[in-house]
Coordinates of N, CA and C in Angstrom, one line a residue:
M1 N 106.4 93.9 55.2 CA 106.5 92.6 54.6 C 106.9 92.8 53.1
D2 N 107.9 92.1 52.7 CA 108.4 92.3 51.3 C 107.9 91.1 50.5
L3 N 106.8 91.3 49.7 CA 106.3 90.2 49.0 C 107.2 89.7 47.8
K4 N 108.2 90.5 47.5 CA 109.1 90.0 46.5 C 109.9 88.8 46.9
A5 N 109.9 88.5 48.2 CA 110.5 87.2 48.7 C 109.8 86.0 48.0
M6 N 108.5 86.2 47.6 CA 107.8 85.1 46.9 C 108.4 84.8 45.5
H7 N 109.1 85.8 45.0 CA 109.7 85.6 43.7 C 110.9 84.6 43.7
K8 N 111.4 84.3 44.9 CA 112.5 83.3 45.1 C 112.0 81.9 45.0
L9 N 110.7 81.7 45.0 CA 110.1 80.3 44.8 C 110.3 79.9 43.4
S10 N 110.4 78.6 43.1 CA 110.6 78.2 41.8 C 109.3 77.8 41.0
Y11 N 109.2 78.3 39.8 CA 108.0 78.0 39.0 C 108.5 77.7 37.5
G12 N 107.5 77.2 36.8 CA 107.8 77.0 35.3 C 106.8 77.8 34.6
V13 N 106.7 77.7 33.2 CA 105.8 78.4 32.4 C 105.0 77.3 31.6
Y14 N 103.7 77.2 31.8 CA 102.9 76.2 31.2 C 101.7 76.7 30.5
I15 N 101.1 75.9 29.7 CA 99.7 76.2 29.2 C 98.8 75.2 29.7
V16 N 97.8 75.6 30.5 CA 96.7 74.7 31.0 C 95.5 74.9 30.1
S17 N 95.0 73.8 29.6 CA 93.9 73.8 28.6 C 92.8 72.9 29.1
S18 N 91.5 73.2 28.7 CA 90.4 72.4 29.0 C 89.3 72.6 27.9
L19 N 88.1 72.1 28.2 CA 87.1 72.1 27.2 C 85.7 72.3 27.8
K20 N 84.8 72.8 27.0 CA 83.4 73.0 27.5 C 82.5 73.1 26.3
D21 N 81.5 72.2 26.2 CA 80.5 72.3 25.1 C 81.2 72.3 23.7
G22 N 82.2 71.4 23.6 CA 82.9 71.3 22.3 C 83.9 72.4 22.0
K23 N 84.1 73.4 22.9 CA 85.0 74.5 22.7 C 86.2 74.3 23.6
Y24 N 87.4 74.8 23.1 CA 88.6 74.7 23.8 C 89.1 76.0 24.3
N25 N 89.8 76.0 25.4 CA 90.5 77.3 25.8 C 91.7 76.9 26.6
G26 N 92.7 77.8 26.7 CA 93.9 77.5 27.4 C 94.5 78.8 27.9
Q27 N 95.3 78.8 28.9 CA 95.9 79.9 29.5 C 97.3 79.6 30.0
I28 N 98.1 80.7 30.1 CA 99.4 80.5 30.8 C 99.2 80.3 32.3
A29 N 100.0 79.4 32.8 CA 100.0 79.2 34.3 C 101.4 78.9 34.7
N30 N 101.7 79.3 35.9 CA 103.1 79.0 36.4 C 103.0 78.1 37.7
T31 N 101.8 77.9 38.2 CA 101.7 77.1 39.4 C 101.2 75.7 39.0
V32 N 102.1 74.8 38.7 CA 101.8 73.4 38.4 C 102.8 72.6 39.1
F33 N 102.4 71.6 39.9 CA 103.3 70.8 40.7 C 102.8 69.4 40.9
Q34 N 103.7 68.5 41.0 CA 103.4 67.1 41.3 C 103.0 66.9 42.7
I35 N 101.9 66.1 42.9 CA 101.5 65.8 44.3 C 101.9 64.5 44.8
S36 N 101.8 63.4 43.9 CA 102.1 62.1 44.3 C 102.6 61.3 43.0
S37 N 103.2 60.2 43.3 CA 103.7 59.4 42.1 C 102.9 58.1 41.9
N38 N 102.2 57.6 43.0 CA 101.4 56.4 42.9 C 100.2 56.5 43.7
P39 N 99.1 57.0 43.1 CA 98.9 57.3 41.7 C 99.6 58.6 41.3
A40 N 99.9 58.8 40.1 CA 100.5 60.0 39.6 C 99.5 61.1 39.6
S41 N 99.8 62.2 40.3 CA 98.8 63.3 40.4 C 99.6 64.7 40.4
V42 N 98.9 65.7 39.9 CA 99.4 67.1 39.9 C 98.4 68.0 40.4
A43 N 98.8 69.2 40.7 CA 97.9 70.3 41.1 C 98.2 71.5 40.3
I44 N 97.1 72.3 40.0 CA 97.3 73.6 39.3 C 96.5 74.6 40.1
S45 N 96.9 75.9 39.9 CA 96.2 77.0 40.5 C 95.7 77.9 39.4
I46 N 94.4 78.1 39.4 CA 93.7 78.9 38.3 C 92.8 80.0 38.9
N47 N 93.0 81.2 38.4 CA 92.2 82.3 38.9 C 90.7 82.0 38.5
K48 N 89.8 82.3 39.5 CA 88.4 82.1 39.3 C 87.8 82.9 38.2
Q49 N 88.4 84.0 37.8 CA 87.9 84.9 36.8 C 88.2 84.4 35.4
N50 N 89.1 83.5 35.3 CA 89.5 83.1 34.0 C 88.6 82.1 33.3
L51 N 88.5 82.1 32.0 CA 87.6 81.3 31.3 C 88.0 79.8 31.4
T52 N 89.3 79.6 31.5 CA 89.8 78.2 31.7 C 89.3 77.6 33.0
H53 N 89.2 78.4 34.0 CA 88.6 77.9 35.3 C 87.2 77.4 35.0
E54 N 86.4 78.1 34.3 CA 85.0 77.7 34.0 C 85.0 76.4 33.2
F55 N 85.9 76.3 32.3 CA 86.0 75.1 31.5 C 86.4 73.8 32.3
I56 N 87.3 74.0 33.2 CA 87.8 72.9 34.1 C 86.7 72.5 35.0
E57 N 86.0 73.5 35.6 CA 84.8 73.2 36.5 C 83.8 72.4 35.8
E58 N 83.6 72.7 34.5 CA 82.5 72.0 33.7 C 82.9 70.6 33.3
S59 N 84.2 70.4 32.8 CA 84.6 69.1 32.3 C 85.3 68.2 33.3
N60 N 85.9 68.8 34.4 CA 86.7 68.1 35.3 C 87.9 67.5 34.6
L61 N 88.4 68.1 33.6 CA 89.6 67.6 32.9 C 90.5 68.8 32.5
F62 N 91.8 68.6 32.5 CA 92.7 69.6 32.1 C 94.0 69.0 31.5
S63 N 94.6 69.7 30.7 CA 95.9 69.3 30.2 C 97.0 70.4 30.6
V64 N 98.2 70.0 30.7 CA 99.3 70.9 31.0 C 100.4 70.7 29.9
T65 N 100.8 71.8 29.2 CA 101.9 71.7 28.3 C 103.0 72.5 28.9
V66 N 104.2 71.8 29.0 CA 105.4 72.4 29.6 C 106.1 73.1 28.4
L67 N 106.2 74.4 28.5 CA 106.8 75.2 27.4 C 108.3 75.2 27.4
K68 N 108.9 75.2 26.2 CA 110.4 75.2 26.1 C 110.9 76.6 26.2
Q69 N 112.2 76.6 26.5 CA 112.9 77.9 26.9 C 112.8 78.9 25.7
E70 N 112.8 78.3 24.5 CA 112.9 79.2 23.3 C 111.5 79.7 22.8
T71 N 110.4 79.4 23.6 CA 109.1 79.8 23.2 C 109.0 81.3 22.9
P72 N 108.5 81.7 21.7 CA 108.4 83.2 21.4 C 107.5 83.9 22.4
M73 N 107.8 85.1 22.7 CA 107.0 85.8 23.7 C 105.6 86.1 23.2
K74 N 105.4 86.3 21.9 CA 104.1 86.5 21.4 C 103.2 85.3 21.6
F75 N 103.8 84.1 21.5 CA 103.1 82.9 21.8 C 102.6 82.8 23.2
V76 N 103.6 83.2 24.1 CA 103.2 83.3 25.6 C 102.1 84.3 25.8
G77 N 102.3 85.4 25.1 CA 101.3 86.5 25.2 C 99.9 86.1 24.7
R78 N 99.8 85.3 23.7 CA 98.6 84.9 23.2 C 97.7 84.1 24.2
F79 N 98.4 83.3 25.0 CA 97.7 82.5 26.0 C 97.7 83.2 27.4
G80 N 98.6 84.2 27.5 CA 98.7 84.8 28.8 C 98.0 86.1 29.0
F81 N 97.9 86.9 27.8 CA 97.3 88.2 27.9 C 96.1 88.5 27.0
K82 N 95.7 87.4 26.3 CA 94.5 87.5 25.5 C 93.4 86.7 26.2
S83 N 92.1 87.1 26.0 CA 91.0 86.4 26.6 C 90.3 85.4 25.6
G84 N 90.1 84.2 26.1 CA 89.3 83.3 25.3 C 87.9 83.7 25.0
R85 N 87.4 84.7 25.8 CA 86.1 85.2 25.5 C 86.1 86.1 24.3
E86 N 87.3 86.6 23.8 CA 87.4 87.5 22.7 C 88.0 86.8 21.5
I87 N 88.9 85.9 21.6 CA 89.5 85.2 20.5 C 89.5 83.7 20.7
D88 N 89.7 83.0 19.6 CA 89.9 81.5 19.7 C 91.4 81.3 19.8
K89 N 91.9 81.0 21.0 CA 93.3 80.9 21.2 C 94.0 79.8 20.4
F90 N 93.2 78.8 20.1 CA 93.7 77.6 19.4 C 93.7 77.8 17.8
D91 N 93.2 78.9 17.3 CA 93.1 79.1 15.9 C 94.5 79.3 15.4
G92 N 95.0 78.4 14.5 CA 96.3 78.5 13.9 C 97.4 77.9 14.8
I93 N 97.0 77.3 15.9 CA 98.0 76.8 16.8 C 98.1 75.2 16.6
D94 N 99.3 74.7 16.7 CA 99.4 73.2 16.6 C 99.0 72.5 17.9
F95 N 97.9 71.8 17.9 CA 97.5 71.1 19.1 C 96.9 69.8 18.7
K96 N 96.7 68.9 19.6 CA 96.1 67.6 19.5 C 95.0 67.5 20.5
V97 N 94.0 66.6 20.2 CA 93.0 66.3 21.2 C 93.3 64.8 21.6
I98 N 93.6 64.7 22.9 CA 94.0 63.4 23.4 C 93.1 63.1 24.6
D99 N 92.4 62.0 24.6 CA 91.5 61.6 25.6 C 90.4 62.7 25.7
G100 N 90.1 63.3 24.6 CA 89.0 64.3 24.6 C 89.5 65.7 25.1
V101 N 90.8 65.8 25.5 CA 91.3 67.1 26.0 C 92.2 67.8 25.0
P102 N 92.1 69.1 24.8 CA 93.0 69.7 23.9 C 94.4 69.8 24.5
V103 N 95.4 69.5 23.8 CA 96.8 69.6 24.2 C 97.6 70.4 23.2
V104 N 98.2 71.5 23.7 CA 99.0 72.3 22.8 C 100.4 71.6 22.7
V105 N 100.8 71.3 21.4 CA 102.1 70.7 21.2 C 103.1 71.7 20.7
E106 N 102.6 72.8 20.1 CA 103.5 73.8 19.6 C 104.3 74.4 20.8
N107 N 105.7 74.4 20.6 CA 106.6 75.0 21.6 C 106.6 74.2 22.9
G108 N 106.1 73.0 22.9 CA 106.0 72.2 24.2 C 107.1 71.2 24.3
V109 N 107.5 70.8 25.5 CA 108.5 69.8 25.7 C 107.9 68.5 26.3
A110 N 106.7 68.7 26.9 CA 106.0 67.6 27.5 C 104.6 68.0 27.8
Y111 N 103.7 67.0 27.9 CA 102.3 67.3 28.3 C 101.8 66.3 29.3
L112 N 100.8 66.8 30.1 CA 100.1 66.0 31.1 C 98.6 66.1 30.9
I113 N 97.9 65.1 31.1 CA 96.4 65.2 31.0 C 95.9 64.6 32.4
A114 N 95.0 65.3 33.0 CA 94.5 64.9 34.3 C 93.0 65.0 34.5
K115 N 92.5 64.2 35.3 CA 91.1 64.2 35.7 C 91.0 64.8 37.1
V116 N 90.2 65.8 37.3 CA 90.1 66.5 38.6 C 89.5 65.5 39.6
V117 N 90.2 65.3 40.7 CA 89.7 64.4 41.8 C 89.4 65.2 43.1
D118 N 89.8 66.5 43.1 CA 89.6 67.3 44.3 C 89.9 68.8 43.9
K119 N 89.3 69.7 44.6 CA 89.6 71.1 44.4 C 89.5 71.8 45.7
I120 N 90.4 72.8 45.8 CA 90.5 73.6 47.1 C 90.3 75.1 46.8
D121 N 89.4 75.7 47.6 CA 89.2 77.1 47.4 C 90.4 77.9 48.0
A122 N 91.1 78.7 47.2 CA 92.3 79.4 47.6 C 92.1 80.9 47.3
F123 N 91.2 81.6 48.0 CA 90.9 83.0 47.9 C 90.5 83.3 46.4
T124 N 91.4 84.0 45.7 CA 91.1 84.4 44.3 C 91.2 83.2 43.3
H125 N 91.8 82.1 43.8 CA 92.1 81.0 42.9 C 91.4 79.7 43.4
T126 N 91.4 78.7 42.5 CA 91.0 77.4 42.9 C 92.2 76.5 42.6
V127 N 92.6 75.6 43.5 CA 93.6 74.6 43.3 C 92.9 73.4 42.9
F128 N 93.1 73.0 41.7 CA 92.6 71.7 41.2 C 93.6 70.6 41.3
V129 N 93.2 69.5 41.9 CA 94.1 68.3 42.1 C 93.6 67.3 41.0
G130 N 94.5 66.9 40.2 CA 94.2 66.0 39.1 C 95.0 64.7 39.1
K131 N 94.3 63.6 38.8 CA 95.0 62.3 38.7 C 95.3 62.1 37.2
L132 N 96.6 61.8 36.9 CA 97.0 61.7 35.5 C 96.4 60.5 34.8
I133 N 95.9 60.8 33.6 CA 95.4 59.8 32.7 C 96.2 59.6 31.5
D134 N 97.1 60.5 31.2 CA 98.1 60.4 30.1 C 99.2 61.4 30.3
A135 N 100.3 61.2 29.7 CA 101.5 62.1 29.7 C 102.4 61.7 28.6
G136 N 103.2 62.6 28.1 CA 104.2 62.3 27.1 C 105.2 63.4 26.9
I137 N 106.3 63.0 26.2 CA 107.4 63.9 25.9 C 107.2 64.4 24.4
L138 N 107.4 65.7 24.2 CA 107.2 66.3 22.9 C 108.5 66.8 22.3
D139 N 109.5 67.1 23.1 CA 110.7 67.7 22.6 C 111.8 67.5 23.7
K140 N 113.1 67.5 23.3 CA 114.2 67.3 24.2 C 114.7 68.7 24.7
A141 N 114.1 69.8 24.2 CA 114.6 71.1 24.6 C 114.4 71.3 26.1
N142 N 115.2 72.3 26.6 CA 115.0 72.7 28.0 C 113.7 73.4 28.3
P143 N 113.0 73.1 29.4 CA 111.8 73.8 29.8 C 112.1 75.2 30.2
M144 N 111.2 76.1 30.0 CA 111.3 77.5 30.5 C 111.0 77.6 31.9
T145 N 111.8 78.2 32.7 CA 111.5 78.4 34.1 C 110.9 79.8 34.2
Y146 N 110.2 80.1 35.3 CA 109.6 81.4 35.4 C 110.7 82.5 35.6
A147 N 111.8 82.1 36.3 CA 112.9 83.0 36.4 C 113.5 83.4 35.1
Y148 N 113.6 82.5 34.2 CA 114.2 82.7 32.8 C 113.2 83.7 32.1
Y149 N 111.9 83.4 32.2 CA 110.9 84.2 31.6 C 110.9 85.6 32.0
H150 N 111.2 85.9 33.3 CA 111.3 87.2 33.8 C 112.6 87.9 33.5
E151 N 113.7 87.2 33.8 CA 115.0 87.8 33.8 C 115.6 87.9 32.4
V152 N 115.4 86.9 31.6 CA 116.0 86.8 30.3 C 115.1 87.4 29.2
K153 N 113.8 86.9 29.3 CA 112.9 87.3 28.2 C 112.1 88.6 28.6
N154 N 112.3 89.1 29.8 CA 111.7 90.3 30.3 C 110.2 90.2 30.3
G155 N 109.7 89.0 30.7 CA 108.3 88.7 30.7 C 107.6 89.3 31.9
K156 N 106.3 89.5 31.8 CA 105.5 90.1 32.9 C 104.4 89.0 33.3
S157 N 103.9 89.2 34.5 CA 102.8 88.4 35.1 C 101.5 89.0 34.8
P158 N 100.5 88.3 34.3 CA 99.1 88.8 34.2 C 98.6 89.1 35.6
K159 N 97.7 90.1 35.7 CA 97.1 90.4 37.0 C 96.4 89.3 37.6
T160 N 95.9 88.3 36.8 CA 95.2 87.2 37.4 C 96.1 86.0 37.8
A161 N 97.4 86.2 37.6 CA 98.4 85.1 38.0 C 98.5 85.1 39.5
P162 N 98.7 83.9 40.1 CA 98.8 83.8 41.5 C 100.1 84.4 42.0
T163 N 101.1 84.7 41.1 CA 102.3 85.3 41.6 C 102.4 86.8 41.2
Y164 N 101.3 87.3 40.8 CA 101.3 88.8 40.4 C 101.5 89.7 41.6
I165 N 102.5 90.6 41.5 CA 102.7 91.6 42.5 C 102.8 92.9 41.8
E166 N 102.1 93.9 42.1 CA 102.1 95.2 41.4 C 103.5 95.8 41.5
E167 N 104.0 96.2 40.4 CA 105.3 96.8 40.3 C 105.4 98.2 40.9
D168 N 106.5 98.5 41.5 CA 106.8 99.8 42.0 C 107.3 100.7 40.8
K169 N 106.5 101.5 40.2 CA 106.8 102.2 39.0 C 107.7 103.4 39.3
K170 N 107.9 103.8 40.6 CA 108.7 104.9 40.9 C 110.1 104.7 40.6
G171 N 110.5 103.5 40.5 CA 111.9 103.2 40.1 C 112.2 103.3 38.7
I172 N 111.2 103.5 37.8 CA 111.4 103.6 36.4 C 111.3 105.1 36.0
K173 N 112.3 105.7 35.7 CA 112.3 107.2 35.5 C 112.8 107.5 34.1
D174 N 112.4 108.7 33.7 CA 112.9 109.3 32.4 C 114.1 110.2 32.9
R175 N 115.3 109.7 32.9 CA 116.4 110.4 33.4 C 116.9 111.4 32.3
G176 N 117.2 112.6 32.7 CA 117.6 113.6 31.7 C 118.6 113.1 30.7
G177 N 118.4 113.4 29.4 CA 119.4 113.1 28.4 C 119.2 111.7 27.8
E178 N 118.4 110.8 28.5 CA 118.2 109.5 28.0 C 116.9 109.4 27.2
M179 N 116.9 108.5 26.3 CA 115.7 108.3 25.5 C 114.5 107.8 26.3
K180 N 113.4 108.3 26.0 CA 112.2 108.0 26.8 C 111.7 106.5 26.7
K181 N 111.3 106.0 27.8 CA 110.7 104.6 27.9 C 109.2 104.7 27.7
Y182 N 108.7 103.6 27.2 CA 107.2 103.5 27.0 C 106.7 102.2 27.6
R183 N 105.5 102.3 28.2 CA 104.9 101.1 28.9 C 103.7 100.7 28.1
C184 N 103.5 99.4 27.9 CA 102.3 98.8 27.3 C 101.2 98.8 28.4
I185 N 100.1 99.5 28.0 CA 99.0 99.6 29.0 C 98.2 98.3 29.1
V186 N 98.5 97.3 28.2 CA 97.8 96.0 28.2 C 98.5 95.0 29.2
C187 N 99.8 94.9 29.0 CA 100.5 93.9 29.9 C 101.6 94.4 30.8
G188 N 101.9 95.7 30.6 CA 102.9 96.3 31.5 C 104.3 96.2 31.0
Y189 N 104.6 95.6 29.8 CA 105.9 95.6 29.3 C 106.4 97.0 29.0
I190 N 107.7 97.2 29.3 CA 108.3 98.5 29.1 C 109.4 98.5 28.0
Y191 N 109.1 99.3 27.0 CA 110.1 99.4 25.9 C 111.2 100.3 26.3
D192 N 112.4 99.8 26.4 CA 113.6 100.6 26.8 C 114.5 100.8 25.5
P193 N 114.5 102.0 25.0 CA 115.3 102.2 23.7 C 116.7 101.7 23.8
Q194 N 117.3 101.8 25.0 CA 118.7 101.4 25.1 C 118.9 99.9 24.9
L195 N 117.9 99.1 25.2 CA 117.9 97.7 25.0 C 117.4 97.2 23.6
G196 N 116.4 98.1 23.1 CA 115.8 97.7 21.8 C 114.8 96.5 22.1
D197 N 114.5 95.7 21.1 CA 113.6 94.6 21.2 C 114.1 93.5 20.3
E198 N 114.8 92.6 21.0 CA 115.4 91.4 20.2 C 114.4 90.6 19.6
E199 N 113.2 90.4 20.3 CA 112.1 89.6 19.8 C 111.6 90.0 18.4
N200 N 111.6 91.4 18.2 CA 111.2 91.9 16.9 C 112.3 92.5 16.1
D201 N 113.5 92.1 16.4 CA 114.7 92.5 15.6 C 114.9 94.0 15.6
I202 N 114.6 94.7 16.7 CA 114.8 96.1 16.9 C 116.2 96.3 17.6
E203 N 117.1 97.0 16.9 CA 118.4 97.2 17.5 C 118.4 98.1 18.7
P204 N 119.4 97.9 19.6 CA 119.5 98.8 20.8 C 119.7 100.2 20.4
N205 N 119.3 101.2 21.2 CA 119.4 102.6 21.0 C 118.4 103.1 19.8
T206 N 117.3 102.4 19.7 CA 116.3 102.8 18.8 C 115.1 103.5 19.5
P207 N 114.9 104.8 19.3 CA 113.9 105.5 20.0 C 112.5 105.0 19.7
F208 N 111.6 105.1 20.7 CA 110.3 104.5 20.5 C 109.6 105.2 19.2
E209 N 109.9 106.5 19.0 CA 109.3 107.2 17.9 C 109.7 106.6 16.5
D210 N 110.9 105.9 16.5 CA 111.5 105.4 15.3 C 111.1 104.0 15.0
L211 N 110.3 103.4 15.9 CA 109.8 102.0 15.7 C 108.9 102.0 14.5
P212 N 108.8 100.9 13.7 CA 107.9 100.8 12.6 C 106.4 101.0 13.1
D213 N 105.6 101.5 12.2 CA 104.2 101.7 12.6 C 103.5 100.4 12.9
D214 N 104.0 99.3 12.3 CA 103.3 98.0 12.6 C 104.0 97.2 13.7
W215 N 104.9 97.9 14.4 CA 105.6 97.2 15.5 C 104.6 96.9 16.6
T216 N 104.7 95.8 17.3 CA 103.8 95.4 18.3 C 104.5 95.0 19.6
C217 N 103.9 95.0 20.7 CA 104.4 94.6 22.0 C 105.0 93.1 21.9
P218 N 106.2 92.9 22.2 CA 106.8 91.5 22.1 C 106.1 90.5 23.0
I219 N 105.4 91.0 24.0 CA 104.7 90.1 24.9 C 103.3 89.8 24.6
C220 N 102.5 90.8 24.4 CA 101.1 90.6 24.2 C 100.6 91.0 22.9
G221 N 101.4 91.6 22.0 CA 101.0 91.9 20.7 C 100.2 93.2 20.5
A222 N 100.2 94.0 21.6 CA 99.5 95.3 21.5 C 100.2 96.2 20.5
S223 N 99.5 97.1 19.9 CA 100.1 98.1 18.9 C 100.8 99.2 19.6
K224 N 101.5 100.0 18.9 CA 102.2 101.2 19.4 C 101.2 102.1 20.1
E225 N 100.0 102.2 19.6 CA 99.0 103.1 20.2 C 98.6 102.7 21.6
D226 N 99.0 101.5 22.0 CA 98.6 101.0 23.3 C 99.8 101.2 24.3
F227 N 100.8 102.1 23.9 CA 101.9 102.4 24.8 C 101.8 103.8 25.3
E228 N 102.2 104.0 26.5 CA 102.2 105.4 27.1 C 103.6 105.7 27.6
E229 N 104.0 106.9 27.6 CA 105.3 107.4 28.0 C 105.5 107.1 29.5
V230 N 106.6 106.6 29.9 CA 106.9 106.4 31.4 C 107.5 107.7 31.9
K231 N 106.8 108.4 32.8 CA 107.3 109.6 33.4 C 107.8 109.5 34.8
E232 N 108.6 110.4 35.2 CA 109.3 110.4 36.5 C 108.4 110.3 37.6
D233 N 107.2 110.9 37.5 CA 106.3 110.9 38.7 C 105.2 109.8 38.6
D234 N 105.4 108.8 37.7 CA 104.4 107.7 37.6 C 104.4 106.9 38.9

């Protein structure tokens, strides 16, 4: 069975947020879809290990921010590869509280706010069904699709994402004569010297060793020390 067939399904890139005891948290999600139009309802899939899952279970409320195509990867990484148990993801972020629910407006094209009316146990995840209580347009920019996130921005899926499939690392080799590639041990991003790093203004054909000491992973913000050389027998 080739699970990569699942990659042919269509997804977007969203921030799902909720609240608990006066605190806010949010995470990147790709599984958000409309259920009905009258009443207007949506469903989201959230990993049971995530803090946002705990917040939604407590408040029975959640918001969805549809991210625009030009959203910086470090912004995605903040909500996708950082834990709300360790940092305040909303610190320094442009957001509003609408109907008591935090709504990220930075890099958003639209938002939805919903009250949970049902939930379905789905193995490692819970599918929360929510009835819309508010919605709005934030920007006229194009929304980011999951395909664009992967194919154009070279984005990765967190291990807790419903679409996560472990990559076959055997296909990534240090071929003789080519500059060595390095993998982020936090999010799995691979720095390819031949491509450089457009997000951080690193020109193509820049060896990893020549990157500035303060260079960080364009996806999750990890430092150079959090990268390991990609070897042929990985």
